[in-house]
Amino acid sequence: MHPSVAGHIKAANLLQPILSPYLSSATPAYLDHCDVATGWRSTNALSINTTDKKEGPGSLQSIGSGTDEFNKVFTTPYNSGASAATGSIQFWYYVSDVSKLGPSNQVELGSGGRADVNEYNWNIGPLVNGWNLITKPFSGAGTTGGTPNLDAINWLRVYHAKTGSVTTRIDGFRIIP
């Protein structure tokens, strides 16, 4: 017997944090630990979950059927130190029921201070119920509205269309140089 696609995803999600320190000599920097809701917006009920988290004292939680789950404008631009050729983003993403997720979804990161301006974007990818470790290279990202400046990141958004109420969480959003 061989694992299903979902089984491979679960195995990869469990191995990634263990192998990550050996795959890159650079220390990843956290853009946001997702431990406080200050500055975050959502079309759903937004809160901090202190019992189900992956890093630090809490995770940012969105409950509802709205598409715009998490977005934040950083008043002080973040210098990621990352390269578009070799860098990537990484974060934990929790989904209570993947069967209620529609096909329209993205992770967006940029230097334009809002959606669709100097923005990298990625499809979130295949997910399983529970926690998923998402890693997306800048080299595989789409761009919208110009080329983002990785030395001045000031916009982050995660969105997913839904067919019903879903609980999602993010935790430990970091940029790997």
JSON list of C-alpha atoms in Angstrom, two decimals:
[
{"chain": "A", "resi": 1, "resn": "MET", "atom": "CA", "xyz": [0.00, 0.00, 0.00]},
{"chain": "A", "resi": 2, "resn": "HIS", "atom": "CA", "xyz": [1.08, 3.56, -0.72]},
{"chain": "A", "resi": 3, "resn": "PRO", "atom": "CA", "xyz": [-0.10, 6.77, 0.91]},
{"chain": "A", "resi": 4, "resn": "SER", "atom": "CA", "xyz": [-2.79, 8.78, -0.83]},
{"chain": "A", "resi": 5, "resn": "VAL", "atom": "CA", "xyz": [-2.16, 12.38, -1.95]},
{"chain": "A", "resi": 6, "resn": "ALA", "atom": "CA", "xyz": [-3.55, 13.55, 1.40]},
{"chain": "A", "resi": 7, "resn": "GLY", "atom": "CA", "xyz": [-1.22, 11.09, 3.17]},
{"chain": "A", "resi": 8, "resn": "HIS", "atom": "CA", "xyz": [1.81, 12.44, 1.31]},
{"chain": "A", "resi": 9, "resn": "ILE", "atom": "CA", "xyz": [0.81, 16.00, 2.23]},
{"chain": "A", "resi": 10, "resn": "LYS", "atom": "CA", "xyz": [0.48, 15.04, 5.91]},
{"chain": "A", "resi": 11, "resn": "ALA", "atom": "CA", "xyz": [3.89, 13.33, 5.86]},
{"chain": "A", "resi": 12, "resn": "ALA", "atom": "CA", "xyz": [5.52, 16.30, 4.12]},
{"chain": "A", "resi": 13, "resn": "ASN", "atom": "CA", "xyz": [3.94, 18.72, 6.63]},
{"chain": "A", "resi": 14, "resn": "LEU", "atom": "CA", "xyz": [5.36, 16.67, 9.51]},
{"chain": "A", "resi": 15, "resn": "LEU", "atom": "CA", "xyz": [8.84, 16.39, 8.00]},
{"chain": "A", "resi": 16, "resn": "GLN", "atom": "CA", "xyz": [9.23, 19.99, 6.78]},
{"chain": "A", "resi": 17, "resn": "PRO", "atom": "CA", "xyz": [9.88, 21.63, 10.18]},
{"chain": "A", "resi": 18, "resn": "ILE", "atom": "CA", "xyz": [12.37, 18.89, 11.08]},
{"chain": "A", "resi": 19, "resn": "LEU", "atom": "CA", "xyz": [14.31, 19.08, 7.81]},
{"chain": "A", "resi": 20, "resn": "SER", "atom": "CA", "xyz": [14.04, 22.85, 7.25]},
{"chain": "A", "resi": 21, "resn": "PRO", "atom": "CA", "xyz": [17.11, 23.81, 9.32]},
{"chain": "A", "resi": 22, "resn": "TYR", "atom": "CA", "xyz": [19.26, 21.46, 7.25]},
{"chain": "A", "resi": 23, "resn": "LEU", "atom": "CA", "xyz": [18.02, 22.69, 3.86]},
{"chain": "A", "resi": 24, "resn": "SER", "atom": "CA", "xyz": [18.97, 26.35, 4.22]},
{"chain": "A", "resi": 25, "resn": "SER", "atom": "CA", "xyz": [21.88, 28.02, 5.93]},
{"chain": "A", "resi": 26, "resn": "ALA", "atom": "CA", "xyz": [19.93, 31.27, 6.26]},
{"chain": "A", "resi": 27, "resn": "THR", "atom": "CA", "xyz": [17.83, 31.93, 9.34]},
{"chain": "A", "resi": 28, "resn": "PRO", "atom": "CA", "xyz": [14.20, 32.59, 8.43]},
{"chain": "A", "resi": 29, "resn": "ALA", "atom": "CA", "xyz": [12.79, 35.84, 9.75]},
{"chain": "A", "resi": 30, "resn": "TYR", "atom": "CA", "xyz": [9.19, 36.12, 10.92]},
{"chain": "A", "resi": 31, "resn": "LEU", "atom": "CA", "xyz": [7.16, 38.72, 9.10]},
{"chain": "A", "resi": 32, "resn": "ASP", "atom": "CA", "xyz": [4.45, 38.11, 11.71]},
{"chain": "A", "resi": 33, "resn": "HIS", "atom": "CA", "xyz": [4.16, 35.54, 14.49]},
{"chain": "A", "resi": 34, "resn": "CYS", "atom": "CA", "xyz": [0.34, 35.81, 14.25]},
{"chain": "A", "resi": 35, "resn": "ASP", "atom": "CA", "xyz": [0.08, 35.95, 18.06]},
{"chain": "A", "resi": 36, "resn": "VAL", "atom": "CA", "xyz": [-1.96, 39.18, 18.27]},
{"chain": "A", "resi": 37, "resn": "ALA", "atom": "CA", "xyz": [-4.82, 40.48, 16.11]},
{"chain": "A", "resi": 38, "resn": "THR", "atom": "CA", "xyz": [-3.62, 44.09, 16.10]},
{"chain": "A", "resi": 39, "resn": "GLY", "atom": "CA", "xyz": [-3.54, 45.42, 12.54]},
{"chain": "A", "resi": 40, "resn": "TRP", "atom": "CA", "xyz": [-5.17, 42.35, 11.03]},
{"chain": "A", "resi": 41, "resn": "ARG", "atom": "CA", "xyz": [-8.49, 42.51, 9.14]},
{"chain": "A", "resi": 42, "resn": "SER", "atom": "CA", "xyz": [-10.92, 39.88, 7.87]},
{"chain": "A", "resi": 43, "resn": "THR", "atom": "CA", "xyz": [-14.43, 39.59, 6.44]},
{"chain": "A", "resi": 44, "resn": "ASN", "atom": "CA", "xyz": [-15.01, 36.94, 9.14]},
{"chain": "A", "resi": 45, "resn": "ALA", "atom": "CA", "xyz": [-14.83, 36.90, 12.93]},
{"chain": "A", "resi": 46, "resn": "LEU", "atom": "CA", "xyz": [-11.14, 37.33, 13.78]},
{"chain": "A", "resi": 47, "resn": "SER", "atom": "CA", "xyz": [-9.58, 36.23, 17.08]},
{"chain": "A", "resi": 48, "resn": "ILE", "atom": "CA", "xyz": [-6.48, 34.72, 18.66]},
{"chain": "A", "resi": 49, "resn": "ASN", "atom": "CA", "xyz": [-6.57, 31.01, 19.47]},
{"chain": "A", "resi": 50, "resn": "THR", "atom": "CA", "xyz": [-4.20, 30.22, 22.34]},
{"chain": "A", "resi": 51, "resn": "THR", "atom": "CA", "xyz": [-4.92, 26.47, 22.48]},
{"chain": "A", "resi": 52, "resn": "ASP", "atom": "CA", "xyz": [-4.42, 25.34, 18.85]},
{"chain": "A", "resi": 53, "resn": "LYS", "atom": "CA", "xyz": [-1.23, 26.89, 17.50]},
{"chain": "A", "resi": 54, "resn": "LYS", "atom": "CA", "xyz": [2.03, 25.89, 15.86]},
{"chain": "A", "resi": 55, "resn": "GLU", "atom": "CA", "xyz": [4.44, 28.60, 17.01]},
{"chain": "A", "resi": 56, "resn": "GLY", "atom": "CA", "xyz": [4.44, 31.07, 19.89]},
{"chain": "A", "resi": 57, "resn": "PRO", "atom": "CA", "xyz": [1.57, 31.75, 22.30]},
{"chain": "A", "resi": 58, "resn": "GLY", "atom": "CA", "xyz": [-1.26, 31.81, 19.74]},
{"chain": "A", "resi": 59, "resn": "SER", "atom": "CA", "xyz": [-2.52, 31.60, 16.19]},
{"chain": "A", "resi": 60, "resn": "LEU", "atom": "CA", "xyz": [-4.68, 34.06, 14.25]},
{"chain": "A", "resi": 61, "resn": "GLN", "atom": "CA", "xyz": [-8.15, 32.59, 13.68]},
{"chain": "A", "resi": 62, "resn": "SER", "atom": "CA", "xyz": [-10.90, 33.45, 11.17]},
{"chain": "A", "resi": 63, "resn": "ILE", "atom": "CA", "xyz": [-14.39, 31.90, 11.45]},
{"chain": "A", "resi": 64, "resn": "GLY", "atom": "CA", "xyz": [-17.04, 32.43, 8.78]},
{"chain": "A", "resi": 65, "resn": "SER", "atom": "CA", "xyz": [-17.90, 32.08, 5.12]},
{"chain": "A", "resi": 66, "resn": "GLY", "atom": "CA", "xyz": [-16.29, 35.31, 3.86]},
{"chain": "A", "resi": 67, "resn": "THR", "atom": "CA", "xyz": [-13.51, 35.03, 1.30]},
{"chain": "A", "resi": 68, "resn": "ASP", "atom": "CA", "xyz": [-11.02, 37.53, 2.77]},
{"chain": "A", "resi": 69, "resn": "GLU", "atom": "CA", "xyz": [-9.60, 35.59, 5.72]},
{"chain": "A", "resi": 70, "resn": "PHE", "atom": "CA", "xyz": [-6.49, 37.50, 6.78]},
{"chain": "A", "resi": 71, "resn": "ASN", "atom": "CA", "xyz": [-4.98, 40.76, 5.56]},
{"chain": "A", "resi": 72, "resn": "LYS", "atom": "CA", "xyz": [-2.58, 43.23, 7.05]},
{"chain": "A", "resi": 73, "resn": "VAL", "atom": "CA", "xyz": [-0.87, 46.43, 6.01]},
{"chain": "A", "resi": 74, "resn": "PHE", "atom": "CA", "xyz": [2.46, 46.85, 7.78]},
{"chain": "A", "resi": 75, "resn": "THR", "atom": "CA", "xyz": [2.97, 50.53, 8.65]},
{"chain": "A", "resi": 76, "resn": "THR", "atom": "CA", "xyz": [6.73, 49.99, 8.76]},
{"chain": "A", "resi": 77, "resn": "PRO", "atom": "CA", "xyz": [7.90, 48.17, 5.63]},
{"chain": "A", "resi": 78, "resn": "TYR", "atom": "CA", "xyz": [9.72, 44.92, 6.34]},
{"chain": "A", "resi": 79, "resn": "ASN", "atom": "CA", "xyz": [13.16, 44.27, 4.85]},
{"chain": "A", "resi": 80, "resn": "SER", "atom": "CA", "xyz": [13.07, 40.52, 4.23]},
{"chain": "A", "resi": 81, "resn": "GLY", "atom": "CA", "xyz": [16.67, 40.12, 3.10]},
{"chain": "A", "resi": 82, "resn": "ALA", "atom": "CA", "xyz": [15.31, 37.53, 0.67]},
{"chain": "A", "resi": 83, "resn": "SER", "atom": "CA", "xyz": [16.15, 37.03, -2.96]},
{"chain": "A", "resi": 84, "resn": "ALA", "atom": "CA", "xyz": [13.45, 36.57, -5.60]},
{"chain": "A", "resi": 85, "resn": "ALA", "atom": "CA", "xyz": [15.57, 33.78, -7.08]},
{"chain": "A", "resi": 86, "resn": "THR", "atom": "CA", "xyz": [16.09, 31.73, -3.92]},
{"chain": "A", "resi": 87, "resn": "GLY", "atom": "CA", "xyz": [13.72, 33.05, -1.21]},
{"chain": "A", "resi": 88, "resn": "SER", "atom": "CA", "xyz": [10.33, 31.76, -0.15]},
{"chain": "A", "resi": 89, "resn": "ILE", "atom": "CA", "xyz": [7.48, 32.33, 2.25]},
{"chain": "A", "resi": 90, "resn": "GLN", "atom": "CA", "xyz": [6.42, 29.77, 4.81]},
{"chain": "A", "resi": 91, "resn": "PHE", "atom": "CA", "xyz": [3.50, 29.67, 7.23]},
{"chain": "A", "resi": 92, "resn": "TRP", "atom": "CA", "xyz": [1.12, 27.33, 8.98]},
{"chain": "A", "resi": 93, "resn": "TYR", "atom": "CA", "xyz": [-2.46, 27.29, 7.64]},
{"chain": "A", "resi": 94, "resn": "TYR", "atom": "CA", "xyz": [-5.26, 25.47, 9.45]},
{"chain": "A", "resi": 95, "resn": "VAL", "atom": "CA", "xyz": [-8.56, 24.49, 7.78]},
{"chain": "A", "resi": 96, "resn": "SER", "atom": "CA", "xyz": [-11.45, 22.91, 9.68]},
{"chain": "A", "resi": 97, "resn": "ASP", "atom": "CA", "xyz": [-13.23, 21.49, 6.59]},
{"chain": "A", "resi": 98, "resn": "VAL", "atom": "CA", "xyz": [-11.52, 21.51, 3.18]},
{"chain": "A", "resi": 99, "resn": "SER", "atom": "CA", "xyz": [-14.73, 20.27, 1.51]},
{"chain": "A", "resi": 100, "resn": "LYS", "atom": "CA", "xyz": [-16.21, 23.76, 2.07]},
{"chain": "A", "resi": 101, "resn": "LEU", "atom": "CA", "xyz": [-13.37, 25.56, 0.27]},
{"chain": "A", "resi": 102, "resn": "GLY", "atom": "CA", "xyz": [-13.92, 26.86, -3.24]},
{"chain": "A", "resi": 103, "resn": "PRO", "atom": "CA", "xyz": [-11.28, 27.01, -5.98]},
{"chain": "A", "resi": 104, "resn": "SER", "atom": "CA", "xyz": [-10.64, 30.78, -5.71]},
{"chain": "A", "resi": 105, "resn": "ASN", "atom": "CA", "xyz": [-7.74, 31.31, -3.28]},
{"chain": "A", "resi": 106, "resn": "GLN", "atom": "CA", "xyz": [-4.41, 33.06, -2.94]},
{"chain": "A", "resi": 107, "resn": "VAL", "atom": "CA", "xyz": [-1.61, 34.09, -0.66]},
{"chain": "A", "resi": 108, "resn": "GLU", "atom": "CA", "xyz": [-0.44, 37.60, -1.54]},
{"chain": "A", "resi": 109, "resn": "LEU", "atom": "CA", "xyz": [2.64, 39.45, -0.34]},
{"chain": "A", "resi": 110, "resn": "GLY", "atom": "CA", "xyz": [3.81, 42.78, -1.64]},
{"chain": "A", "resi": 111, "resn": "SER", "atom": "CA", "xyz": [5.31, 46.21, -1.30]},
{"chain": "A", "resi": 112, "resn": "GLY", "atom": "CA", "xyz": [2.41, 48.27, -2.71]},
{"chain": "A", "resi": 113, "resn": "GLY", "atom": "CA", "xyz": [0.47, 48.53, 0.57]},
{"chain": "A", "resi": 114, "resn": "ARG", "atom": "CA", "xyz": [-2.67, 46.95, -0.91]},
{"chain": "A", "resi": 115, "resn": "ALA", "atom": "CA", "xyz": [-3.96, 44.20, -3.18]},
{"chain": "A", "resi": 116, "resn": "ASP", "atom": "CA", "xyz": [-2.85, 44.04, -6.80]},
{"chain": "A", "resi": 117, "resn": "VAL", "atom": "CA", "xyz": [0.01, 46.55, -6.49]},
{"chain": "A", "resi": 118, "resn": "ASN", "atom": "CA", "xyz": [3.62, 45.28, -6.57]},
{"chain": "A", "resi": 119, "resn": "GLU", "atom": "CA", "xyz": [2.42, 41.90, -5.36]},
{"chain": "A", "resi": 120, "resn": "TYR", "atom": "CA", "xyz": [3.61, 38.29, -5.39]},
{"chain": "A", "resi": 121, "resn": "ASN", "atom": "CA", "xyz": [0.78, 35.76, -5.37]},
{"chain": "A", "resi": 122, "resn": "TRP", "atom": "CA", "xyz": [0.46, 32.00, -5.10]},
{"chain": "A", "resi": 123, "resn": "ASN", "atom": "CA", "xyz": [-2.34, 29.46, -5.12]},
{"chain": "A", "resi": 124, "resn": "ILE", "atom": "CA", "xyz": [-2.46, 27.98, -1.63]},
{"chain": "A", "resi": 125, "resn": "GLY", "atom": "CA", "xyz": [-2.37, 24.45, -3.07]},
{"chain": "A", "resi": 126, "resn": "PRO", "atom": "CA", "xyz": [-3.74, 21.11, -1.97]},
{"chain": "A", "resi": 127, "resn": "LEU", "atom": "CA", "xyz": [-4.87, 21.09, 1.66]},
{"chain": "A", "resi": 128, "resn": "VAL", "atom": "CA", "xyz": [-5.98, 18.58, 4.27]},
{"chain": "A", "resi": 129, "resn": "ASN", "atom": "CA", "xyz": [-8.21, 19.13, 7.28]},
{"chain": "A", "resi": 130, "resn": "GLY", "atom": "CA", "xyz": [-6.09, 20.44, 10.15]},
{"chain": "A", "resi": 131, "resn": "TRP", "atom": "CA", "xyz": [-2.72, 22.17, 10.00]},
{"chain": "A", "resi": 132, "resn": "ASN", "atom": "CA", "xyz": [-0.84, 22.48, 6.70]},
{"chain": "A", "resi": 133, "resn": "LEU", "atom": "CA", "xyz": [2.70, 23.83, 6.39]},
{"chain": "A", "resi": 134, "resn": "ILE", "atom": "CA", "xyz": [2.68, 26.08, 3.31]},
{"chain": "A", "resi": 135, "resn": "THR", "atom": "CA", "xyz": [5.99, 26.89, 1.61]},
{"chain": "A", "resi": 136, "resn": "LYS", "atom": "CA", "xyz": [5.99, 28.95, -1.60]},
{"chain": "A", "resi": 137, "resn": "PRO", "atom": "CA", "xyz": [9.12, 30.09, -3.46]},
{"chain": "A", "resi": 138, "resn": "PHE", "atom": "CA", "xyz": [9.24, 33.61, -4.87]},
{"chain": "A", "resi": 139, "resn": "SER", "atom": "CA", "xyz": [10.55, 32.11, -8.12]},
{"chain": "A", "resi": 140, "resn": "GLY", "atom": "CA", "xyz": [7.21, 30.29, -8.56]},
{"chain": "A", "resi": 141, "resn": "ALA", "atom": "CA", "xyz": [4.99, 33.28, -7.71]},
{"chain": "A", "resi": 142, "resn": "GLY", "atom": "CA", "xyz": [2.79, 35.26, -10.04]},
{"chain": "A", "resi": 143, "resn": "THR", "atom": "CA", "xyz": [3.10, 39.04, -9.93]},
{"chain": "A", "resi": 144, "resn": "THR", "atom": "CA", "xyz": [0.40, 41.67, -10.17]},
{"chain": "A", "resi": 145, "resn": "GLY", "atom": "CA", "xyz": [0.74, 45.43, -10.62]},
{"chain": "A", "resi": 146, "resn": "GLY", "atom": "CA", "xyz": [4.53, 45.53, -10.85]},
{"chain": "A", "resi": 147, "resn": "THR", "atom": "CA", "xyz": [7.52, 43.86, -9.26]},
{"chain": "A", "resi": 148, "resn": "PRO", "atom": "CA", "xyz": [7.46, 43.72, -5.45]},
{"chain": "A", "resi": 149, "resn": "ASN", "atom": "CA", "xyz": [10.39, 45.10, -3.48]},
{"chain": "A", "resi": 150, "resn": "LEU", "atom": "CA", "xyz": [11.49, 42.39, -1.04]},
{"chain": "A", "resi": 151, "resn": "ASP", "atom": "CA", "xyz": [13.30, 45.07, 0.99]},
{"chain": "A", "resi": 152, "resn": "ALA", "atom": "CA", "xyz": [10.01, 46.92, 1.65]},
{"chain": "A", "resi": 153, "resn": "ILE", "atom": "CA", "xyz": [7.23, 44.34, 2.26]},
{"chain": "A", "resi": 154, "resn": "ASN", "atom": "CA", "xyz": [4.10, 46.04, 3.62]},
{"chain": "A", "resi": 155, "resn": "TRP", "atom": "CA", "xyz": [1.12, 43.92, 2.48]},
{"chain": "A", "resi": 156, "resn": "LEU", "atom": "CA", "xyz": [-0.03, 40.39, 3.28]},
{"chain": "A", "resi": 157, "resn": "ARG", "atom": "CA", "xyz": [-3.32, 38.70, 2.45]},
{"chain": "A", "resi": 158, "resn": "VAL", "atom": "CA", "xyz": [-4.70, 35.16, 2.54]},
{"chain": "A", "resi": 159, "resn": "TYR", "atom": "CA", "xyz": [-8.08, 34.54, 0.96]},
{"chain": "A", "resi": 160, "resn": "HIS", "atom": "CA", "xyz": [-10.19, 31.52, 0.11]},
{"chain": "A", "resi": 161, "resn": "ALA", "atom": "CA", "xyz": [-13.73, 31.26, -1.33]},
{"chain": "A", "resi": 162, "resn": "LYS", "atom": "CA", "xyz": [-16.06, 29.09, 0.76]},
{"chain": "A", "resi": 163, "resn": "THR", "atom": "CA", "xyz": [-19.39, 27.30, 0.41]},
{"chain": "A", "resi": 164, "resn": "GLY", "atom": "CA", "xyz": [-20.13, 27.50, 4.15]},
{"chain": "A", "resi": 165, "resn": "SER", "atom": "CA", "xyz": [-18.65, 28.57, 7.45]},
{"chain": "A", "resi": 166, "resn": "VAL", "atom": "CA", "xyz": [-15.06, 27.42, 7.93]},
{"chain": "A", "resi": 167, "resn": "THR", "atom": "CA", "xyz": [-12.49, 27.96, 10.67]},
{"chain": "A", "resi": 168, "resn": "THR", "atom": "CA", "xyz": [-9.06, 28.86, 9.33]},
{"chain": "A", "resi": 169, "resn": "ARG", "atom": "CA", "xyz": [-5.92, 29.84, 11.21]},
{"chain": "A", "resi": 170, "resn": "ILE", "atom": "CA", "xyz": [-2.49, 31.11, 10.30]},
{"chain": "A", "resi": 171, "resn": "ASP", "atom": "CA", "xyz": [0.62, 30.97, 12.42]},
{"chain": "A", "resi": 172, "resn": "GLY", "atom": "CA", "xyz": [4.31, 31.80, 12.11]},
{"chain": "A", "resi": 173, "resn": "PHE", "atom": "CA", "xyz": [4.40, 33.66, 8.79]},
{"chain": "A", "resi": 174, "resn": "ARG", "atom": "CA", "xyz": [8.06, 33.90, 7.81]},
{"chain": "A", "resi": 175, "resn": "ILE", "atom": "CA", "xyz": [10.26, 34.74, 4.88]},
{"chain": "A", "resi": 176, "resn": "ILE", "atom": "CA", "xyz": [13.15, 32.40, 4.14]},
{"chain": "A", "resi": 177, "resn": "PRO", "atom": "CA", "xyz": [16.05, 34.15, 2.39]}
]
